[in-house]
Tab-separated table of C-alpha atoms and ligand atoms in Angstrom:
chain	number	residue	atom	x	y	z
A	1124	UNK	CA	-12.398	-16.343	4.231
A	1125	UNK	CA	-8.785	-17.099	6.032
A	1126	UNK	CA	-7.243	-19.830	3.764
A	1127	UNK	CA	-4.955	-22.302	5.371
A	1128	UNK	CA	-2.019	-19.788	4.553
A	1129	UNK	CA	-3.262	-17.620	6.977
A	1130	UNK	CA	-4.098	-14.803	4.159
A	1131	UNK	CA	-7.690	-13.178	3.973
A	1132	UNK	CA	-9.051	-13.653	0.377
A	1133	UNK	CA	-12.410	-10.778	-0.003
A	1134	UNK	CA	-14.175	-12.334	-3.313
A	1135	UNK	CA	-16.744	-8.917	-4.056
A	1136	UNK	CA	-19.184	-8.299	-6.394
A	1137	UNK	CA	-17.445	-5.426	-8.369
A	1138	UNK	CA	-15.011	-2.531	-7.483
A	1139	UNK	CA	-17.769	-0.312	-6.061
A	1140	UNK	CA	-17.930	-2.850	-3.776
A	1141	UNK	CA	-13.624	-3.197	-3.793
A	1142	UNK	CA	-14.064	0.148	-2.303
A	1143	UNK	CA	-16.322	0.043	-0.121
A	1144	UNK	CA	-14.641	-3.734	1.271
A	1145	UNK	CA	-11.785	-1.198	0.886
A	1146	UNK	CA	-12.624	2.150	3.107
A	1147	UNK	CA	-14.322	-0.222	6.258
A	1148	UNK	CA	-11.015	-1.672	6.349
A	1149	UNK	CA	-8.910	1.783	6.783
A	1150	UNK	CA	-11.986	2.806	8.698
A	1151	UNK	CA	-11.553	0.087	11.185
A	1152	UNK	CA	-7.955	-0.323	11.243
A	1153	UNK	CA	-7.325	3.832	11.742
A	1154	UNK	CA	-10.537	3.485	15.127
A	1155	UNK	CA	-8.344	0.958	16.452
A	1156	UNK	CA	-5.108	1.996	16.093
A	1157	UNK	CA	-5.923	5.613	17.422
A	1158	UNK	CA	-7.605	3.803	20.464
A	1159	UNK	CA	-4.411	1.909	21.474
A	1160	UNK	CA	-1.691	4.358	20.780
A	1161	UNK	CA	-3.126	7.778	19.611
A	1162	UNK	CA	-2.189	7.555	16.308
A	1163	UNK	CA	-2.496	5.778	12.930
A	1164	UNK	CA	0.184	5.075	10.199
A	1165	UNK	CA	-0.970	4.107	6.688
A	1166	UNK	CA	1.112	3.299	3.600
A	1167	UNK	CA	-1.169	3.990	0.863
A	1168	UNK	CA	-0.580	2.466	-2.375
A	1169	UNK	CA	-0.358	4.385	-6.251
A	1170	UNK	CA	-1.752	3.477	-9.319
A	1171	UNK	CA	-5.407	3.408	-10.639
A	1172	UNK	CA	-7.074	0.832	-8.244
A	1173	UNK	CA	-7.357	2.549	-4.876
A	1174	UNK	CA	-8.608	6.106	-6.375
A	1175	UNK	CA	-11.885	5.250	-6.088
A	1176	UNK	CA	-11.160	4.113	-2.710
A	1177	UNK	CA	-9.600	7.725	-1.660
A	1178	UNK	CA	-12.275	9.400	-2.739
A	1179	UNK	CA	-14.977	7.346	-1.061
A	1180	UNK	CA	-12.833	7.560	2.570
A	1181	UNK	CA	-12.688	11.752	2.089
A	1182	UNK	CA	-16.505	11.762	-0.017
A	1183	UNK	CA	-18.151	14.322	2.185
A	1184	UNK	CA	-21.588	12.784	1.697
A	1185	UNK	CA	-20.514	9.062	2.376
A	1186	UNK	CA	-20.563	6.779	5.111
A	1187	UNK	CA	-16.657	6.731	5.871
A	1188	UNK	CA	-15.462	10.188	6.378
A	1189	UNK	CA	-17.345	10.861	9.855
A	1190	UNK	CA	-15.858	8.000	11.317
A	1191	UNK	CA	-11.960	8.277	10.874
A	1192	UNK	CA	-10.148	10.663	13.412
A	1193	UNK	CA	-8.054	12.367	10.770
A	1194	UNK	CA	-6.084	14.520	13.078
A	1195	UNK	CA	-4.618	11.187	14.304
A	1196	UNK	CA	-4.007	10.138	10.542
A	1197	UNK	CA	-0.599	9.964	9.271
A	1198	UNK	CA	-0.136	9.061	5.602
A	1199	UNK	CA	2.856	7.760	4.158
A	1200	UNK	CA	3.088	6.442	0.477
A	1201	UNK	CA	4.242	2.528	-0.410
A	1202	UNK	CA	6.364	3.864	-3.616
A	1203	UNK	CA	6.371	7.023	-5.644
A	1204	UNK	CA	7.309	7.582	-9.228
A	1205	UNK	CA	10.455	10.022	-9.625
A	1206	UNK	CA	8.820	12.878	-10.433
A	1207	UNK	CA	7.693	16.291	-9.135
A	1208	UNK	CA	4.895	16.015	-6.622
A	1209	UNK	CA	2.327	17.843	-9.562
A	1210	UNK	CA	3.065	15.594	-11.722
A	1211	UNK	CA	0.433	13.754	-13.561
A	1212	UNK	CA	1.804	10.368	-12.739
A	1213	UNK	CA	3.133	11.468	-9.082
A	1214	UNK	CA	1.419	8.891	-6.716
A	1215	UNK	CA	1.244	12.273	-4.224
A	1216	UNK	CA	-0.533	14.018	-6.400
A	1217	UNK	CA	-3.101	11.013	-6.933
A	1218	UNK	CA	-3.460	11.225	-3.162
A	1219	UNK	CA	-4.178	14.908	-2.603
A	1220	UNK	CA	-6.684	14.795	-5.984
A	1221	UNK	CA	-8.741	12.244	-4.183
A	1222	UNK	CA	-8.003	12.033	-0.351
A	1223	UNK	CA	-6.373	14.821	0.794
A	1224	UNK	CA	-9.162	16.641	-1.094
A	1225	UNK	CA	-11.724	16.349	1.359
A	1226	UNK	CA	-10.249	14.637	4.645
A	1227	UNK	CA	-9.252	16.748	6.756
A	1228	UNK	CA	-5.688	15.250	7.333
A	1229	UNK	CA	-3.358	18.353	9.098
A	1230	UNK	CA	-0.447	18.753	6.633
A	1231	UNK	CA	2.055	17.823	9.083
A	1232	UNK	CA	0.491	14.941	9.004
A	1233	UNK	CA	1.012	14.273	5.466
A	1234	UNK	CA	4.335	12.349	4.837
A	1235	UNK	CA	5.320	12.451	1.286
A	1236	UNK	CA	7.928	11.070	-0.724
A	1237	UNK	CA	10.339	13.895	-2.030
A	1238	UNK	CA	10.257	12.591	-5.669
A	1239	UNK	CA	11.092	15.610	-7.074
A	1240	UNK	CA	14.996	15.510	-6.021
A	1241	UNK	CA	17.447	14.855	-8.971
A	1242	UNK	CA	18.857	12.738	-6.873
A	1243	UNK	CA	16.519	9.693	-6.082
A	1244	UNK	CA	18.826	7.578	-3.865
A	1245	UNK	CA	18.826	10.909	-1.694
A	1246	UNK	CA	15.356	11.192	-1.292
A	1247	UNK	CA	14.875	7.729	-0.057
A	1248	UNK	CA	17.676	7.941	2.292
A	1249	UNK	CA	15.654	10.752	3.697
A	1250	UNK	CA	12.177	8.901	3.648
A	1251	UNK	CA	14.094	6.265	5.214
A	1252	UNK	CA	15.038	8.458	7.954
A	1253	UNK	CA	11.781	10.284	8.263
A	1254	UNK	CA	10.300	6.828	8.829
A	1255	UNK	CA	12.613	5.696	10.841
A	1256	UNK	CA	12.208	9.150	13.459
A	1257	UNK	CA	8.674	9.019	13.080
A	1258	UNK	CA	8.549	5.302	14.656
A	1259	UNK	CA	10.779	5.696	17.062
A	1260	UNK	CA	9.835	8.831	18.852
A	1261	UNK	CA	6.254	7.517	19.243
A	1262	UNK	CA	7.120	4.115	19.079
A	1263	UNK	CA	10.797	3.821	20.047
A	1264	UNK	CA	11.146	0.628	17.705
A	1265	UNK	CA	11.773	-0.573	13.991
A	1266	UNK	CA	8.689	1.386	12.045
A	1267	UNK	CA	5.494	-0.977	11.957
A	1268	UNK	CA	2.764	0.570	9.481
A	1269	UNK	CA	-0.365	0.042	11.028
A	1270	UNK	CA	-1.884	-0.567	7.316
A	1271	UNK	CA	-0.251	-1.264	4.176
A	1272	UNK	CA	-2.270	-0.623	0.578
A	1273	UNK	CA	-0.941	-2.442	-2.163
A	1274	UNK	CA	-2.088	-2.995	-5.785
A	1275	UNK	CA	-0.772	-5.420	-8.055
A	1276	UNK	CA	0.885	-5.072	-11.332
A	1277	UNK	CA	-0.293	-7.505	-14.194
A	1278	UNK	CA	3.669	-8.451	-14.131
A	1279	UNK	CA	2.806	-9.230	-10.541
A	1280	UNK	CA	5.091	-6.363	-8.835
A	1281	UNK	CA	3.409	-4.514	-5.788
A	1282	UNK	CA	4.624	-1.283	-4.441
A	1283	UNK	CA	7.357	-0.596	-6.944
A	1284	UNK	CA	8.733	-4.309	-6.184
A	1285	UNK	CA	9.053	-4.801	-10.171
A	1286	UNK	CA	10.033	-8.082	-11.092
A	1287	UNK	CA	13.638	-9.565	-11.439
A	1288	UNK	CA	15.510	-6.255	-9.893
A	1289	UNK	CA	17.431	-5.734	-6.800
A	1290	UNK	CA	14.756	-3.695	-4.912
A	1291	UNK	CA	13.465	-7.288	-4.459
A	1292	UNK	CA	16.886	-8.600	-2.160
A	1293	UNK	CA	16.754	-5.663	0.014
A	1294	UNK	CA	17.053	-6.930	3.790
A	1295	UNK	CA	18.347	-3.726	5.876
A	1296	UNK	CA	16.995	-0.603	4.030
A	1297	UNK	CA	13.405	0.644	4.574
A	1298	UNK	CA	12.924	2.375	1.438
A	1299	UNK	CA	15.286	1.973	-1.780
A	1300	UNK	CA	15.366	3.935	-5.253
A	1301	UNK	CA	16.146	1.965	-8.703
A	1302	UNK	CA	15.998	1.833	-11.821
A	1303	UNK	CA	13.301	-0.147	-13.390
A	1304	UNK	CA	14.170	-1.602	-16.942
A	1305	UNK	CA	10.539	-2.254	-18.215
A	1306	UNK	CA	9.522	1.664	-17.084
A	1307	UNK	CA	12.836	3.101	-18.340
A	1308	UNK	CA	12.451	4.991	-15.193
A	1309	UNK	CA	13.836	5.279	-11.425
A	1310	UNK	CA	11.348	4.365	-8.675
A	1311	UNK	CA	11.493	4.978	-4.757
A	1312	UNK	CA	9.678	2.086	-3.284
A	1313	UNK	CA	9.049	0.539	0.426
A	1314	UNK	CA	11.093	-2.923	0.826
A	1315	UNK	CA	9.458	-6.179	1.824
A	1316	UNK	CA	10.962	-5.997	5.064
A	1317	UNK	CA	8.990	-3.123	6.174
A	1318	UNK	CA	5.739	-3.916	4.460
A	1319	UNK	CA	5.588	-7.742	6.356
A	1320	UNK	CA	6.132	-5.771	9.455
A	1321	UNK	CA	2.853	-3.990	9.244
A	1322	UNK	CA	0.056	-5.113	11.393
A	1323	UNK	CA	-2.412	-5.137	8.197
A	1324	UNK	CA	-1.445	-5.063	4.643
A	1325	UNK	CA	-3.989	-5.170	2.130
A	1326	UNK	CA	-3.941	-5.683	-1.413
A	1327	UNK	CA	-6.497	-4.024	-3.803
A	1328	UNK	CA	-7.086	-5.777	-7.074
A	1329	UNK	CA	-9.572	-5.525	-9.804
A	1330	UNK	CA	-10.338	-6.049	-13.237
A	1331	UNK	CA	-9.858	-9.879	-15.436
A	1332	UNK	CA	-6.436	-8.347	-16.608
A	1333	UNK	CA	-5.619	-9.061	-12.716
A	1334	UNK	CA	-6.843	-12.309	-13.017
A	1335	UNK	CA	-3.896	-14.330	-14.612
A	1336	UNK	CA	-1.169	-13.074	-12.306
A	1337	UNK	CA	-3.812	-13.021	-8.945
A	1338	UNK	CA	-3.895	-16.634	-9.879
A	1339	UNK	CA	0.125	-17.344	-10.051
A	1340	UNK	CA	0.569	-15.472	-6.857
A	1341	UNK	CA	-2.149	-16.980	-4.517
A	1342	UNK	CA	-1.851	-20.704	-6.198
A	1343	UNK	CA	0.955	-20.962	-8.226
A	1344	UNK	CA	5.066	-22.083	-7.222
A	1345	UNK	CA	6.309	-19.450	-4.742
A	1346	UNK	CA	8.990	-17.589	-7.617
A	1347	UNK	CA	9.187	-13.728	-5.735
A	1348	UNK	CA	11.811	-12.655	-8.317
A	1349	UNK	CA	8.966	-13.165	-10.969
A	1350	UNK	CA	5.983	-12.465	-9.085
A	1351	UNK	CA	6.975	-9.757	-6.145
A	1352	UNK	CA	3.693	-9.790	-4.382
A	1353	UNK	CA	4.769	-13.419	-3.245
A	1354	UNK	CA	7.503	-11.831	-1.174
A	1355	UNK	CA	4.897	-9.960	0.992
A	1356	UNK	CA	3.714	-11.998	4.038
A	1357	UNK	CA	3.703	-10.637	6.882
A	1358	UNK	CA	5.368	-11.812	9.973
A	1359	UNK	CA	2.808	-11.142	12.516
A	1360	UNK	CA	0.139	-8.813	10.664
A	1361	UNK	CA	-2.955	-9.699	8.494
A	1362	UNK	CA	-2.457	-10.447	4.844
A	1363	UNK	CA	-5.578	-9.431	3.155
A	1364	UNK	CA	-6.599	-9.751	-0.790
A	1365	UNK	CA	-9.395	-7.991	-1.144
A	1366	UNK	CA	-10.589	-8.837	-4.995
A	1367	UNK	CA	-13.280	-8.665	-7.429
A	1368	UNK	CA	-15.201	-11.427	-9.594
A	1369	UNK	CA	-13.207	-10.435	-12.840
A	1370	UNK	CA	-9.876	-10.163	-10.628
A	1371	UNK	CA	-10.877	-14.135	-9.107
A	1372	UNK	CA	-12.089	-15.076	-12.651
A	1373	UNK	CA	-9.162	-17.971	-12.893
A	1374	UNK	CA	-8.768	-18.886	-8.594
A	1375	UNK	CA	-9.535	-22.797	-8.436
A	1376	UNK	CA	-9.184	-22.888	-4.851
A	1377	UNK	CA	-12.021	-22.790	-1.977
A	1378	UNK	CA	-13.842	-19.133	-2.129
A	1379	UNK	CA	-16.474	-17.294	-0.374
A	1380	UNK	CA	-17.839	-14.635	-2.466
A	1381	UNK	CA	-19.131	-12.575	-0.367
A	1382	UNK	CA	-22.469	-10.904	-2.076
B	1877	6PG	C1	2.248	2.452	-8.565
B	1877	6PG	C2	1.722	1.461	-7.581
B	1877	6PG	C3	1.756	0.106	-8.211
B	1877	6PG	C4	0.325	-0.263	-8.493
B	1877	6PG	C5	0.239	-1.422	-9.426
B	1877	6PG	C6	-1.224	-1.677	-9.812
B	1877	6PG	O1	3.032	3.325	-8.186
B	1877	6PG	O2	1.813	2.349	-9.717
B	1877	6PG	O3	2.226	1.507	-6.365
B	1877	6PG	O4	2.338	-0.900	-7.427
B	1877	6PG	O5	-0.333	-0.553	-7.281
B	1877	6PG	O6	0.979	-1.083	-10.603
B	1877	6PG	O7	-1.675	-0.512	-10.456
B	1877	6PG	P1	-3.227	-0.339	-10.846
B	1877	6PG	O8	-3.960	-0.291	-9.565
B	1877	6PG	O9	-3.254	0.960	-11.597
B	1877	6PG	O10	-3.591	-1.538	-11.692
């Protein structure tokens, strides 16, 4: 359903079906994108949501895997924790336990964050400028993801947008590294700029502890410092929410569950 904001709200059963709504999407998107230009970008989001998502898309046995061109794929990652790419909560690591486990993606293909650098500002001045070469010597313009996944915090932060920090008033940088009071910890995250220039972004959220906040940021006052997700709409791409029941539990405006 394409609400009168323009945004895509996907009201499914239950996250089996999250994942499945999920993988067509990246299945679609990556056919098209390698049909026009030869190649397809993807920001692909941490956290606990899109595993099951992963490991559907690379799931030898499914439905998904046959169809994606992988040697075209090029994987990039919306934020990473600061921490060593084996690290338990590495969003990398996440990625290659699930994905990279099964698709075959060619390594070079595989564009990680360098988390594990002392120095975090460093390593997203250099993700900024891998991004930024990447783009333009295929592309020869500002880098335009071709997907975007996102989750959503309960706080509502997306990416590693966390609420009330200066990540959020970022207008110039690509990628930025802070310090994130509530975690106690340094993040590297994408900026809103770049995510709203993708050409699909796509949030992924699930469970009724998502359904308070999912509320506030598809109905409530528009307050990004508060609620990041609210800063991501994109200027020419689709904005997509793809959700489940217990996610929509509290939505009071028009829906179309799909079945
Ligand atoms: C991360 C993610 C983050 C995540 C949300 C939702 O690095 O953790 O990028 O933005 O998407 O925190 O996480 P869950 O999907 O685990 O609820």
């Amino acid at each position: 359903m394409i609400s009168s904001t323009g945004r895509e709200l996907q009201i499914v059963a239950d996250v089996e079906e999250l994942n499945r709504a999920a993988a067509r999407e990246f299945v679609h998107r990556a056919e098209k994108a390698v049909q026009a230009k030869g190649f397809f970008a993807a920001a692909l989001s941490g956290g606990s949501t899109p595993r099951g998502v992963y490991s559907l898309l690379g799931s030898e046995g499914g439905s998904f895997r046959a169809r994606v061109p992988w040697d075209r794929v090029h994987l990039f990652w919306g934020d990473e924790r600061h921490v060593p790419p084996d690290h338990p909560e590495s969003n990398y690591r996440m990625v290659r336990e699930t994905l990279l486990a099964t698709a075959p993606v060619p390594p070079e293909n595989v564009h990680r964050i360098e988390a594990e650098r002392p120095d975090a500002d460093g390593a997203a001045e250099d993700y900024e400028r891998l991004l930024r070469e990447f783009f333009q010597s295929r592309e020869g313009r500002w880098p335009q993801f071709d997907l975007v996944l996102l989750g959503m915090g309960s706080d509502g932060h997306t990416a590693s947008l966390f609420p009330h920090t200066i990540a959020l008033d970022e207008t110039e940088h690509l990628v930025v590294a802070h310090y994130v009071n509530a975690l106690g910890a340094h993040r590297i995250t994408l900026t809103a700029p770049v995510i709203n220039r993708a050409a699909n972004v796509i949030f992924l959220v699930s469970g009724e502890s998502k359904a308070s906040v999912l509320r506030e940021v598809l109905e409530g006052e528009y307050e990004p410092q508060r609620l990041p997700s609210q800063l991501i709409r994109p200027s020419q791409g689709r904005l997509v929410f793809i959700v489940d029941r217990a996610a929509a539990g509290q939505l009071t405006g028009p829906r179309s569950d799909e079945s």
